Amino acid sequence: MNVFINKHGVGDVLFVQLTTERPEQTTIETKGDITLIKSSEDDKVVAFNVFSATEYVGEYADGSIPLTPELVEKIQDALKKNEVTLELNVDFSPKFVVGHVVTKEKHPNADKLNICTVDVGNETLQIVCGAPNVESDQKVVVAKVGAVMPSGMVIRDAELRGVPSSGMICSARELELPDAPAEKGILVLAADAEIGSEFTK
């Protein structure tokens, strides 16, 4: 689940994204201050908007809003007050974590891409990476599926030149770290960085 607000651009509206998937066709249903966006295929709610958002959740700066149990409780209460029956099941696990590049292989269909297997603690991900400096046995920052980059881009399961990729190995520039180098390349962490631990700026 990802939550955004853009009062200056759109108004006092909270945008709640429940899935990283993008259905081909959607339907809209409005109940009070809640507008539900549903997949036409299975009628599943994929996102919803909360109007008059500050009345329900309080004041937040524009952009992506960090998920907390308190915020989710307020959003759940907003749904209930508008007679929307929808239970929010939220994953509070960190989306930016320390990963260990276990293997690196050349992509069969792209000279500048590599296929990496990355241990992120509780699972091993296959990530297609185009950084020129990625190597096996590095500790790196991984944005897992569902992560929201500082640019606002949401990380989704993808397929790059025919190869599935789940997550992204990040550069300092993509993470908008201060003094990030201008040249292309992923951020390589210290060898003693703990695999699976949350990465924070």
PDB file of C-alpha atoms in Angstrom:
ATOM      1  CA  MET A   1       0.000   0.000   0.000  1.00  0.00           C
ATOM      2  CA  ASN A   2       1.320   3.443  -0.964  1.00  0.00           C
ATOM      3  CA  VAL A   3      -0.136   6.788   0.084  1.00  0.00           C
ATOM      4  CA  PHE A   4       0.377  10.171  -1.609  1.00  0.00           C
ATOM      5  CA  ILE A   5      -0.931  13.701  -1.289  1.00  0.00           C
ATOM      6  CA  ASN A   6      -0.475  16.727  -3.567  1.00  0.00           C
ATOM      7  CA  LYS A   7      -2.498  19.590  -2.109  1.00  0.00           C
ATOM      8  CA  HIS A   8      -0.782  22.234  -4.202  1.00  0.00           C
ATOM      9  CA  GLY A   9      -1.346  20.395  -7.483  1.00  0.00           C
ATOM     10  CA  VAL A  10      -4.627  18.554  -6.957  1.00  0.00           C
ATOM     11  CA  GLY A  11      -6.206  19.669  -3.700  1.00  0.00           C
ATOM     12  CA  ASP A  12      -6.957  18.084  -0.346  1.00  0.00           C
ATOM     13  CA  VAL A  13      -7.066  14.541  -1.705  1.00  0.00           C
ATOM     14  CA  LEU A  14      -5.273  11.455  -0.366  1.00  0.00           C
ATOM     15  CA  PHE A  15      -4.309   8.925  -3.043  1.00  0.00           C
ATOM     16  CA  VAL A  16      -4.089   5.359  -1.763  1.00  0.00           C
ATOM     17  CA  GLN A  17      -2.593   2.691  -4.025  1.00  0.00           C
ATOM     18  CA  LEU A  18      -3.282  -0.871  -2.892  1.00  0.00           C
ATOM     19  CA  THR A  19      -1.345  -2.759  -5.569  1.00  0.00           C
ATOM     20  CA  THR A  20       1.565  -2.137  -7.914  1.00  0.00           C
ATOM     21  CA  GLU A  21      -0.340  -3.861 -10.724  1.00  0.00           C
ATOM     22  CA  ARG A  22      -1.974  -1.735 -13.415  1.00  0.00           C
ATOM     23  CA  PRO A  23      -5.286  -3.154 -14.643  1.00  0.00           C
ATOM     24  CA  GLU A  24      -6.075  -2.518 -18.301  1.00  0.00           C
ATOM     25  CA  GLN A  25      -9.559  -1.222 -17.539  1.00  0.00           C
ATOM     26  CA  THR A  26     -11.047   0.237 -14.387  1.00  0.00           C
ATOM     27  CA  THR A  27     -14.401   1.335 -13.014  1.00  0.00           C
ATOM     28  CA  ILE A  28     -15.082   4.154 -10.567  1.00  0.00           C
ATOM     29  CA  GLU A  29     -17.436   4.084  -7.570  1.00  0.00           C
ATOM     30  CA  THR A  30     -17.948   7.012  -5.176  1.00  0.00           C
ATOM     31  CA  LYS A  31     -19.284   6.835  -1.633  1.00  0.00           C
ATOM     32  CA  GLY A  32     -19.222  10.129   0.244  1.00  0.00           C
ATOM     33  CA  ASP A  33     -15.625  11.344   0.381  1.00  0.00           C
ATOM     34  CA  ILE A  34     -14.238   8.065  -0.980  1.00  0.00           C
ATOM     35  CA  THR A  35     -13.767   7.248  -4.665  1.00  0.00           C
ATOM     36  CA  LEU A  36     -12.913   3.600  -5.317  1.00  0.00           C
ATOM     37  CA  ILE A  37     -10.965   2.543  -8.407  1.00  0.00           C
ATOM     38  CA  LYS A  38     -11.680  -1.080  -9.302  1.00  0.00           C
ATOM     39  CA  SER A  39     -10.316  -3.498 -11.857  1.00  0.00           C
ATOM     40  CA  SER A  40     -12.987  -4.168 -14.471  1.00  0.00           C
ATOM     41  CA  GLU A  41     -11.774  -7.756 -14.747  1.00  0.00           C
ATOM     42  CA  ASP A  42     -12.509  -8.923 -11.184  1.00  0.00           C
ATOM     43  CA  ASP A  43     -14.079  -5.859  -9.480  1.00  0.00           C
ATOM     44  CA  LYS A  44     -11.136  -5.743  -7.050  1.00  0.00           C
ATOM     45  CA  VAL A  45     -10.297  -2.365  -5.499  1.00  0.00           C
ATOM     46  CA  VAL A  46      -6.806  -1.404  -6.712  1.00  0.00           C
ATOM     47  CA  ALA A  47      -6.768   2.183  -5.376  1.00  0.00           C
ATOM     48  CA  PHE A  48      -8.972   4.813  -3.792  1.00  0.00           C
ATOM     49  CA  ASN A  49      -9.024   8.545  -3.162  1.00  0.00           C
ATOM     50  CA  VAL A  50     -10.000  10.224   0.104  1.00  0.00           C
ATOM     51  CA  PHE A  51     -11.400  13.733  -0.404  1.00  0.00           C
ATOM     52  CA  SER A  52     -11.229  16.334   2.391  1.00  0.00           C
ATOM     53  CA  ALA A  53      -8.228  14.292   3.479  1.00  0.00           C
ATOM     54  CA  THR A  54      -6.999  16.547   6.282  1.00  0.00           C
ATOM     55  CA  GLU A  55     -10.313  16.082   8.112  1.00  0.00           C
ATOM     56  CA  TYR A  56      -9.549  12.361   8.317  1.00  0.00           C
ATOM     57  CA  VAL A  57      -5.764  12.049   8.578  1.00  0.00           C
ATOM     58  CA  GLY A  58      -4.472  15.517   9.506  1.00  0.00           C
ATOM     59  CA  GLU A  59      -1.811  17.610   7.774  1.00  0.00           C
ATOM     60  CA  TYR A  60       0.979  16.093   5.676  1.00  0.00           C
ATOM     61  CA  ALA A  61       3.523  17.606   3.318  1.00  0.00           C
ATOM     62  CA  ASP A  62       3.028  16.947  -0.393  1.00  0.00           C
ATOM     63  CA  GLY A  63       4.498  13.720  -1.729  1.00  0.00           C
ATOM     64  CA  SER A  64       4.675  10.130  -0.569  1.00  0.00           C
ATOM     65  CA  ILE A  65       3.549   9.662   3.046  1.00  0.00           C
ATOM     66  CA  PRO A  66       5.372   7.066   5.195  1.00  0.00           C
ATOM     67  CA  LEU A  67       3.077   4.267   6.299  1.00  0.00           C
ATOM     68  CA  THR A  68       2.475   3.952  10.023  1.00  0.00           C
ATOM     69  CA  PRO A  69      -0.101   1.915  11.943  1.00  0.00           C
ATOM     70  CA  GLU A  70      -1.628   5.225  13.118  1.00  0.00           C
ATOM     71  CA  LEU A  71      -2.082   6.517   9.552  1.00  0.00           C
ATOM     72  CA  VAL A  72      -3.569   3.224   8.365  1.00  0.00           C
ATOM     73  CA  GLU A  73      -5.994   3.277  11.299  1.00  0.00           C
ATOM     74  CA  LYS A  74      -7.126   6.793  10.326  1.00  0.00           C
ATOM     75  CA  ILE A  75      -7.617   5.750   6.687  1.00  0.00           C
ATOM     76  CA  GLN A  76      -9.529   2.643   7.780  1.00  0.00           C
ATOM     77  CA  ASP A  77     -11.739   4.871   9.951  1.00  0.00           C
ATOM     78  CA  ALA A  78     -12.343   7.194   6.962  1.00  0.00           C
ATOM     79  CA  LEU A  79     -13.534   4.215   4.920  1.00  0.00           C
ATOM     80  CA  LYS A  80     -15.872   3.151   7.727  1.00  0.00           C
ATOM     81  CA  LYS A  81     -17.320   6.667   8.138  1.00  0.00           C
ATOM     82  CA  ASN A  82     -18.133   6.689   4.424  1.00  0.00           C
ATOM     83  CA  GLU A  83     -19.720   3.218   4.585  1.00  0.00           C
ATOM     84  CA  VAL A  84     -17.013   1.569   2.490  1.00  0.00           C
ATOM     85  CA  THR A  85     -16.418  -2.072   3.371  1.00  0.00           C
ATOM     86  CA  LEU A  86     -12.729  -2.587   2.675  1.00  0.00           C
ATOM     87  CA  GLU A  87     -10.200  -4.114   5.057  1.00  0.00           C
ATOM     88  CA  LEU A  88      -6.675  -2.717   4.716  1.00  0.00           C
ATOM     89  CA  ASN A  89      -3.983  -5.378   5.040  1.00  0.00           C
ATOM     90  CA  VAL A  90      -0.715  -3.484   5.161  1.00  0.00           C
ATOM     91  CA  ASP A  91       2.866  -4.725   4.946  1.00  0.00           C
ATOM     92  CA  PHE A  92       4.941  -2.510   7.251  1.00  0.00           C
ATOM     93  CA  SER A  93       8.231  -4.239   6.459  1.00  0.00           C
ATOM     94  CA  PRO A  94      10.964  -1.905   5.098  1.00  0.00           C
ATOM     95  CA  LYS A  95      11.023  -1.427   1.328  1.00  0.00           C
ATOM     96  CA  PHE A  96      14.623  -0.146   1.124  1.00  0.00           C
ATOM     97  CA  VAL A  97      16.976  -2.803   2.451  1.00  0.00           C
ATOM     98  CA  VAL A  98      20.591  -3.940   2.350  1.00  0.00           C
ATOM     99  CA  GLY A  99      21.095  -6.684  -0.224  1.00  0.00           C
ATOM    100  CA  HIS A 100      23.987  -8.992  -1.077  1.00  0.00           C
ATOM    101  CA  VAL A 101      24.633  -9.636  -4.767  1.00  0.00           C
ATOM    102  CA  VAL A 102      25.101 -13.411  -4.858  1.00  0.00           C
ATOM    103  CA  THR A 103      25.474 -13.898  -8.614  1.00  0.00           C
ATOM    104  CA  LYS A 104      25.778 -11.729 -11.717  1.00  0.00           C
ATOM    105  CA  GLU A 105      25.250 -12.974 -15.265  1.00  0.00           C
ATOM    106  CA  LYS A 106      25.091 -11.164 -18.590  1.00  0.00           C
ATOM    107  CA  HIS A 107      21.594 -10.597 -19.935  1.00  0.00           C
ATOM    108  CA  PRO A 108      21.126 -12.791 -23.019  1.00  0.00           C
ATOM    109  CA  ASN A 109      19.266 -10.069 -24.951  1.00  0.00           C
ATOM    110  CA  ALA A 110      20.992  -6.832 -23.862  1.00  0.00           C
ATOM    111  CA  ASP A 111      24.703  -6.042 -23.787  1.00  0.00           C
ATOM    112  CA  LYS A 112      24.450  -3.420 -21.045  1.00  0.00           C
ATOM    113  CA  LEU A 113      22.192  -5.364 -18.676  1.00  0.00           C
ATOM    114  CA  ASN A 114      23.058  -7.991 -16.073  1.00  0.00           C
ATOM    115  CA  ILE A 115      20.872 -10.502 -14.265  1.00  0.00           C
ATOM    116  CA  CYS A 116      21.629 -10.490 -10.539  1.00  0.00           C
ATOM    117  CA  THR A 117      20.418 -12.708  -7.729  1.00  0.00           C
ATOM    118  CA  VAL A 118      20.299 -10.642  -4.561  1.00  0.00           C
ATOM    119  CA  ASP A 119      19.872 -11.922  -1.005  1.00  0.00           C
ATOM    120  CA  VAL A 120      17.752  -9.443   0.981  1.00  0.00           C
ATOM    121  CA  GLY A 121      17.567 -11.458   4.171  1.00  0.00           C
ATOM    122  CA  ASN A 122      14.215 -13.198   4.072  1.00  0.00           C
ATOM    123  CA  GLU A 123      14.231 -13.928   0.335  1.00  0.00           C
ATOM    124  CA  THR A 124      16.407 -13.930  -2.770  1.00  0.00           C
ATOM    125  CA  LEU A 125      15.352 -11.663  -5.616  1.00  0.00           C
ATOM    126  CA  GLN A 126      16.181 -11.717  -9.313  1.00  0.00           C
ATOM    127  CA  ILE A 127      16.942  -8.164 -10.399  1.00  0.00           C
ATOM    128  CA  VAL A 128      17.964  -6.962 -13.847  1.00  0.00           C
ATOM    129  CA  CYS A 129      20.521  -4.188 -13.412  1.00  0.00           C
ATOM    130  CA  GLY A 130      22.113  -1.853 -15.958  1.00  0.00           C
ATOM    131  CA  ALA A 131      24.721  -0.264 -13.691  1.00  0.00           C
ATOM    132  CA  PRO A 132      28.265  -0.609 -15.069  1.00  0.00           C
ATOM    133  CA  ASN A 133      29.799  -1.231 -11.633  1.00  0.00           C
ATOM    134  CA  VAL A 134      27.548  -4.012 -10.308  1.00  0.00           C
ATOM    135  CA  GLU A 135      29.487  -7.118  -9.283  1.00  0.00           C
ATOM    136  CA  SER A 136      28.861 -10.288  -7.296  1.00  0.00           C
ATOM    137  CA  ASP A 137      29.619 -10.210  -3.551  1.00  0.00           C
ATOM    138  CA  GLN A 138      28.708  -6.524  -3.201  1.00  0.00           C
ATOM    139  CA  LYS A 139      26.478  -5.115  -0.474  1.00  0.00           C
ATOM    140  CA  VAL A 140      23.947  -2.813  -2.137  1.00  0.00           C
ATOM    141  CA  VAL A 141      20.710  -0.913  -1.527  1.00  0.00           C
ATOM    142  CA  VAL A 142      17.651  -2.710  -2.894  1.00  0.00           C
ATOM    143  CA  ALA A 143      14.303  -1.034  -3.459  1.00  0.00           C
ATOM    144  CA  LYS A 144      11.804  -3.867  -3.154  1.00  0.00           C
ATOM    145  CA  VAL A 145       8.534  -4.109  -5.064  1.00  0.00           C
ATOM    146  CA  GLY A 146       6.174  -1.528  -3.588  1.00  0.00           C
ATOM    147  CA  ALA A 147       8.928   0.927  -2.691  1.00  0.00           C
ATOM    148  CA  VAL A 148       8.383   4.558  -3.652  1.00  0.00           C
ATOM    149  CA  MET A 149      11.533   6.244  -4.945  1.00  0.00           C
ATOM    150  CA  PRO A 150      12.251   9.886  -4.018  1.00  0.00           C
ATOM    151  CA  SER A 151      11.252  10.761  -7.605  1.00  0.00           C
ATOM    152  CA  GLY A 152       7.777   9.320  -6.928  1.00  0.00           C
ATOM    153  CA  MET A 153       8.319   6.227  -9.096  1.00  0.00           C
ATOM    154  CA  VAL A 154       6.792   3.069  -7.631  1.00  0.00           C
ATOM    155  CA  ILE A 155       8.874  -0.098  -7.948  1.00  0.00           C
ATOM    156  CA  ARG A 156       6.919  -2.871  -9.642  1.00  0.00           C
ATOM    157  CA  ASP A 157       7.564  -6.403 -10.824  1.00  0.00           C
ATOM    158  CA  ALA A 158       8.796  -5.985 -14.372  1.00  0.00           C
ATOM    159  CA  GLU A 159      10.184  -7.839 -17.372  1.00  0.00           C
ATOM    160  CA  LEU A 160      13.252  -6.335 -19.020  1.00  0.00           C
ATOM    161  CA  ARG A 161      14.069  -7.686 -22.463  1.00  0.00           C
ATOM    162  CA  GLY A 162      12.253 -10.924 -21.650  1.00  0.00           C
ATOM    163  CA  VAL A 163      13.742 -11.484 -18.183  1.00  0.00           C
ATOM    164  CA  PRO A 164      11.643 -11.024 -14.992  1.00  0.00           C
ATOM    165  CA  SER A 165      12.958  -8.504 -12.480  1.00  0.00           C
ATOM    166  CA  SER A 166      11.680  -7.934  -8.935  1.00  0.00           C
ATOM    167  CA  GLY A 167      13.076  -4.778  -7.381  1.00  0.00           C
ATOM    168  CA  MET A 168      15.875  -2.358  -8.160  1.00  0.00           C
ATOM    169  CA  ILE A 169      19.501  -2.020  -7.098  1.00  0.00           C
ATOM    170  CA  CYS A 170      19.824   1.688  -6.351  1.00  0.00           C
ATOM    171  CA  SER A 171      22.365   4.391  -7.068  1.00  0.00           C
ATOM    172  CA  ALA A 172      23.093   7.266  -4.706  1.00  0.00           C
ATOM    173  CA  ARG A 173      21.485   9.653  -7.211  1.00  0.00           C
ATOM    174  CA  GLU A 174      18.283   7.597  -7.384  1.00  0.00           C
ATOM    175  CA  LEU A 175      18.132   7.685  -3.583  1.00  0.00           C
ATOM    176  CA  GLU A 176      18.780  11.454  -3.728  1.00  0.00           C
ATOM    177  CA  LEU A 177      21.635  11.168  -1.240  1.00  0.00           C
ATOM    178  CA  PRO A 178      23.678  14.308  -0.604  1.00  0.00           C
ATOM    179  CA  ASP A 179      26.958  14.521  -2.568  1.00  0.00           C
ATOM    180  CA  ALA A 180      25.859  11.699  -4.901  1.00  0.00           C
ATOM    181  CA  PRO A 181      28.429  11.178  -7.675  1.00  0.00           C
ATOM    182  CA  ALA A 182      27.528  12.356 -11.172  1.00  0.00           C
ATOM    183  CA  GLU A 183      28.766   9.209 -12.889  1.00  0.00           C
ATOM    184  CA  LYS A 184      26.454   6.248 -13.368  1.00  0.00           C
ATOM    185  CA  GLY A 185      26.673   3.336 -10.974  1.00  0.00           C
ATOM    186  CA  ILE A 186      25.005   1.711  -8.002  1.00  0.00           C
ATOM    187  CA  LEU A 187      25.774   2.627  -4.416  1.00  0.00           C
ATOM    188  CA  VAL A 188      28.129   0.000  -2.949  1.00  0.00           C
ATOM    189  CA  LEU A 189      27.882  -0.328   0.829  1.00  0.00           C
ATOM    190  CA  ALA A 190      30.487  -1.376   3.379  1.00  0.00           C
ATOM    191  CA  ALA A 191      31.199  -5.103   3.518  1.00  0.00           C
ATOM    192  CA  ASP A 192      29.880  -5.336   7.093  1.00  0.00           C
ATOM    193  CA  ALA A 193      26.428  -3.916   6.208  1.00  0.00           C
ATOM    194  CA  GLU A 194      23.758  -6.254   7.583  1.00  0.00           C
ATOM    195  CA  ILE A 195      21.847  -8.127   4.897  1.00  0.00           C
ATOM    196  CA  GLY A 196      18.102  -7.474   5.102  1.00  0.00           C
ATOM    197  CA  SER A 197      18.410  -4.485   7.425  1.00  0.00           C
ATOM    198  CA  GLU A 198      16.523  -1.308   6.575  1.00  0.00           C
ATOM    199  CA  PHE A 199      18.458   1.300   4.617  1.00  0.00           C
ATOM    200  CA  THR A 200      17.850   4.869   5.720  1.00  0.00           C
ATOM    201  CA  LYS A 201      19.434   8.078   4.460  1.00  0.00           C
TER     202      LYS A 201
END
